[in-house]
């Protein structure tokens, strides 16, 4: 029985990942931390951990039943969590749709036996890892906006010393009929 490291998340529309990578290079010195590859930039909604194929199928069926409208995401905040060593990009005011979607996915995951952190959901995109020393954050004059009209199940694949996130399945967000 093989287990895969899975999470539900929101991918970023093109050309946003490249824009964020360029902005990050301008804003943060090289020694600030290890940059996340453009292809891996995403917002995690619910981390599932190591999941058997059987449990993954159940979670995919539940995800397919979620009725949720698309919403607009504003990336206009950044921060640094020194203990996990993460520099992140997020939203000052998380849209209700995002919080509801994450909440539904996290509670389904918990009911399916996937451990969920007791920490409140803090929507963010990890820009740098291993950022354990103090980091100067850029002035808050940045802003990216995009519409979220689907969410996806990703697998975290570690090979050749690198982690890649592979999208396994996506579900559209749509007006309930």
mmCIF file of C-alpha atoms in Angstrom:
data_model
loop_
_atom_site.group_PDB
_atom_site.id
_atom_site.type_symbol
_atom_site.label_atom_id
_atom_site.label_comp_id
_atom_site.label_asym_id
_atom_site.label_seq_id
_atom_site.Cartn_x
_atom_site.Cartn_y
_atom_site.Cartn_z
ATOM 1 C CA UNK A 1 0.000 0.000 0.000
ATOM 2 C CA UNK A 2 1.618 3.221 -1.109
ATOM 3 C CA UNK A 3 0.950 6.562 0.474
ATOM 4 C CA UNK A 4 1.356 9.875 -1.327
ATOM 5 C CA UNK A 5 1.918 13.324 0.178
ATOM 6 C CA UNK A 6 -1.130 15.321 -0.864
ATOM 7 C CA UNK A 7 -2.680 18.725 -0.359
ATOM 8 C CA UNK A 8 -5.548 20.789 -1.712
ATOM 9 C CA UNK A 9 -4.458 24.120 -3.077
ATOM 10 C CA UNK A 10 -4.915 26.987 -5.485
ATOM 11 C CA UNK A 11 -2.501 27.310 -8.377
ATOM 12 C CA UNK A 12 -1.520 30.722 -9.731
ATOM 13 C CA UNK A 13 -2.590 31.805 -13.219
ATOM 14 C CA UNK A 14 0.083 32.641 -15.810
ATOM 15 C CA UNK A 15 2.044 34.938 -15.935
ATOM 16 C CA UNK A 16 1.728 35.562 -12.170
ATOM 17 C CA UNK A 17 4.366 33.037 -10.993
ATOM 18 C CA UNK A 18 7.059 34.672 -13.170
ATOM 19 C CA UNK A 19 5.990 38.150 -12.000
ATOM 20 C CA UNK A 20 6.259 37.068 -8.364
ATOM 21 C CA UNK A 21 9.676 35.491 -8.936
ATOM 22 C CA UNK A 22 10.968 38.716 -10.530
ATOM 23 C CA UNK A 23 9.481 40.830 -7.730
ATOM 24 C CA UNK A 24 10.963 38.521 -5.078
ATOM 25 C CA UNK A 25 14.425 38.800 -6.674
ATOM 26 C CA UNK A 26 14.169 42.615 -6.541
ATOM 27 C CA UNK A 27 12.863 42.735 -2.962
ATOM 28 C CA UNK A 28 14.867 40.110 -1.078
ATOM 29 C CA UNK A 29 18.632 39.556 -0.947
ATOM 30 C CA UNK A 30 19.907 36.115 -1.947
ATOM 31 C CA UNK A 31 20.847 35.215 1.615
ATOM 32 C CA UNK A 32 17.278 35.844 2.869
ATOM 33 C CA UNK A 33 16.262 32.245 2.169
ATOM 34 C CA UNK A 34 15.814 29.516 -0.403
ATOM 35 C CA UNK A 35 13.465 30.693 -3.186
ATOM 36 C CA UNK A 36 10.542 28.496 -4.168
ATOM 37 C CA UNK A 37 10.517 27.641 -7.908
ATOM 38 C CA UNK A 38 7.919 29.508 -9.985
ATOM 39 C CA UNK A 39 6.214 26.210 -10.877
ATOM 40 C CA UNK A 40 5.756 25.404 -7.168
ATOM 41 C CA UNK A 41 4.147 28.695 -6.107
ATOM 42 C CA UNK A 42 0.638 27.984 -4.802
ATOM 43 C CA UNK A 43 -1.689 28.598 -1.879
ATOM 44 C CA UNK A 44 -2.371 25.534 0.278
ATOM 45 C CA UNK A 45 -6.007 25.157 1.345
ATOM 46 C CA UNK A 46 -5.698 21.913 3.302
ATOM 47 C CA UNK A 47 -2.612 19.811 3.894
ATOM 48 C CA UNK A 48 -3.470 16.112 3.894
ATOM 49 C CA UNK A 49 -0.092 14.509 4.591
ATOM 50 C CA UNK A 50 0.671 10.931 3.555
ATOM 51 C CA UNK A 51 -2.556 9.503 2.198
ATOM 52 C CA UNK A 52 -3.383 6.027 0.863
ATOM 53 C CA UNK A 53 -4.898 5.799 -2.616
ATOM 54 C CA UNK A 54 -8.173 4.643 -1.089
ATOM 55 C CA UNK A 55 -8.411 7.632 1.252
ATOM 56 C CA UNK A 56 -7.346 9.958 -1.567
ATOM 57 C CA UNK A 57 -10.251 8.686 -3.701
ATOM 58 C CA UNK A 58 -12.710 9.405 -0.895
ATOM 59 C CA UNK A 59 -11.345 12.912 -0.455
ATOM 60 C CA UNK A 60 -11.558 13.532 -4.209
ATOM 61 C CA UNK A 61 -15.223 12.493 -4.210
ATOM 62 C CA UNK A 62 -15.971 14.853 -1.310
ATOM 63 C CA UNK A 63 -14.069 17.691 -3.025
ATOM 64 C CA UNK A 64 -16.178 17.170 -6.146
ATOM 65 C CA UNK A 65 -19.353 17.871 -4.158
ATOM 66 C CA UNK A 66 -18.258 21.266 -2.904
ATOM 67 C CA UNK A 67 -20.513 24.067 -4.133
ATOM 68 C CA UNK A 68 -18.609 27.312 -4.030
ATOM 69 C CA UNK A 69 -18.627 30.467 -6.120
ATOM 70 C CA UNK A 70 -15.452 31.839 -7.703
ATOM 71 C CA UNK A 71 -13.832 34.682 -5.762
ATOM 72 C CA UNK A 72 -11.201 37.360 -6.257
ATOM 73 C CA UNK A 73 -7.899 37.092 -4.455
ATOM 74 C CA UNK A 74 -5.823 40.182 -3.679
ATOM 75 C CA UNK A 75 -2.171 39.548 -2.884
ATOM 76 C CA UNK A 76 -1.263 42.693 -0.975
ATOM 77 C CA UNK A 77 0.470 41.532 2.204
ATOM 78 C CA UNK A 78 3.798 39.874 3.030
ATOM 79 C CA UNK A 79 5.285 38.488 6.185
ATOM 80 C CA UNK A 80 7.994 36.389 7.788
ATOM 81 C CA UNK A 81 7.552 33.470 10.162
ATOM 82 C CA UNK A 82 11.040 32.991 11.619
ATOM 83 C CA UNK A 83 10.383 29.682 13.384
ATOM 84 C CA UNK A 84 9.372 27.687 10.289
ATOM 85 C CA UNK A 85 11.677 30.009 8.294
ATOM 86 C CA UNK A 86 9.038 31.110 5.789
ATOM 87 C CA UNK A 87 8.657 34.405 3.922
ATOM 88 C CA UNK A 88 5.152 34.579 2.506
ATOM 89 C CA UNK A 89 2.808 36.613 0.352
ATOM 90 C CA UNK A 90 -0.840 36.823 1.336
ATOM 91 C CA UNK A 91 -3.909 39.005 1.591
ATOM 92 C CA UNK A 92 -4.640 41.629 4.222
ATOM 93 C CA UNK A 93 -8.332 40.786 3.944
ATOM 94 C CA UNK A 94 -8.978 37.164 2.993
ATOM 95 C CA UNK A 95 -12.137 36.833 0.852
ATOM 96 C CA UNK A 96 -14.988 34.935 2.486
ATOM 97 C CA UNK A 97 -15.078 32.446 -0.392
ATOM 98 C CA UNK A 98 -11.456 31.482 0.268
ATOM 99 C CA UNK A 99 -12.030 30.984 3.999
ATOM 100 C CA UNK A 100 -15.167 28.914 3.356
ATOM 101 C CA UNK A 101 -13.440 26.712 0.776
ATOM 102 C CA UNK A 102 -10.437 26.069 3.045
ATOM 103 C CA UNK A 103 -12.742 25.408 5.974
ATOM 104 C CA UNK A 104 -14.783 22.818 4.039
ATOM 105 C CA UNK A 105 -11.677 21.048 2.745
ATOM 106 C CA UNK A 106 -9.985 21.062 6.142
ATOM 107 C CA UNK A 107 -13.027 19.693 7.955
ATOM 108 C CA UNK A 108 -13.522 16.958 5.322
ATOM 109 C CA UNK A 109 -9.841 16.071 5.662
ATOM 110 C CA UNK A 110 -10.118 15.929 9.456
ATOM 111 C CA UNK A 111 -13.209 13.705 9.250
ATOM 112 C CA UNK A 112 -11.297 11.433 6.866
ATOM 113 C CA UNK A 113 -8.536 11.065 9.445
ATOM 114 C CA UNK A 114 -5.995 13.537 8.025
ATOM 115 C CA UNK A 115 -4.424 15.510 10.873
ATOM 116 C CA UNK A 116 -5.246 19.222 10.617
ATOM 117 C CA UNK A 117 -3.160 21.827 12.393
ATOM 118 C CA UNK A 118 -4.979 23.580 15.237
ATOM 119 C CA UNK A 119 -3.535 26.860 13.916
ATOM 120 C CA UNK A 120 -6.160 29.028 12.234
ATOM 121 C CA UNK A 121 -5.996 28.985 8.437
ATOM 122 C CA UNK A 122 -3.668 31.752 7.241
ATOM 123 C CA UNK A 123 -3.877 31.981 3.437
ATOM 124 C CA UNK A 124 -0.380 32.512 2.049
ATOM 125 C CA UNK A 125 1.978 31.689 -0.795
ATOM 126 C CA UNK A 126 5.424 30.628 0.395
ATOM 127 C CA UNK A 127 8.098 32.678 -1.405
ATOM 128 C CA UNK A 128 11.205 31.653 0.568
ATOM 129 C CA UNK A 129 12.097 28.760 2.863
ATOM 130 C CA UNK A 130 14.990 28.445 5.350
ATOM 131 C CA UNK A 131 14.517 32.145 6.165
ATOM 132 C CA UNK A 132 15.434 31.837 9.825
ATOM 133 C CA UNK A 133 17.316 35.137 10.179
ATOM 134 C CA UNK A 134 15.522 38.497 10.316
ATOM 135 C CA UNK A 135 14.193 39.572 6.926
ATOM 136 C CA UNK A 136 13.372 43.116 5.857
ATOM 137 C CA UNK A 137 9.921 43.072 4.324
ATOM 138 C CA UNK A 138 9.224 45.263 1.299
ATOM 139 C CA UNK A 139 6.958 48.318 1.625
ATOM 140 C CA UNK A 140 3.329 47.357 1.093
ATOM 141 C CA UNK A 141 2.992 49.041 -2.289
ATOM 142 C CA UNK A 142 2.530 45.773 -4.176
ATOM 143 C CA UNK A 143 -0.741 44.288 -5.329
ATOM 144 C CA UNK A 144 -1.701 41.393 -7.583
ATOM 145 C CA UNK A 145 -5.298 40.375 -8.167
ATOM 146 C CA UNK A 146 -6.750 37.287 -9.804
ATOM 147 C CA UNK A 147 -9.987 35.341 -9.889
ATOM 148 C CA UNK A 148 -9.968 31.898 -8.342
ATOM 149 C CA UNK A 149 -12.338 29.707 -10.368
ATOM 150 C CA UNK A 150 -11.005 26.254 -9.441
ATOM 151 C CA UNK A 151 -9.015 24.418 -6.816
ATOM 152 C CA UNK A 152 -6.823 21.335 -7.167
ATOM 153 C CA UNK A 153 -5.434 18.294 -5.444
ATOM 154 C CA UNK A 154 -1.634 18.214 -5.603
ATOM 155 C CA UNK A 155 0.942 15.573 -4.898
ATOM 156 C CA UNK A 156 4.269 16.577 -3.427
ATOM 157 C CA UNK A 157 6.928 14.565 -5.277
ATOM 158 C CA UNK A 158 10.506 14.523 -4.026
ATOM 159 C CA UNK A 159 13.090 13.366 -6.565
ATOM 160 C CA UNK A 160 16.679 14.265 -7.399
ATOM 161 C CA UNK A 161 16.907 16.449 -4.308
ATOM 162 C CA UNK A 162 13.995 18.647 -5.400
ATOM 163 C CA UNK A 163 10.340 18.833 -4.493
ATOM 164 C CA UNK A 164 7.798 19.274 -7.261
ATOM 165 C CA UNK A 165 4.062 19.698 -6.910
ATOM 166 C CA UNK A 166 2.060 17.687 -9.406
ATOM 167 C CA UNK A 167 -1.577 18.583 -9.995
ATOM 168 C CA UNK A 168 -3.644 15.391 -9.837
ATOM 169 C CA UNK A 169 -7.154 16.761 -10.269
ATOM 170 C CA UNK A 170 -8.994 20.106 -10.349
ATOM 171 C CA UNK A 171 -12.556 21.120 -9.572
ATOM 172 C CA UNK A 172 -14.276 24.226 -10.898
ATOM 173 C CA UNK A 173 -15.825 26.790 -8.596
ATOM 174 C CA UNK A 174 -19.210 27.776 -9.977
ATOM 175 C CA UNK A 175 -22.474 29.344 -9.082
ATOM 176 C CA UNK A 176 -24.698 26.668 -7.545
ATOM 177 C CA UNK A 177 -27.486 25.759 -9.951
#
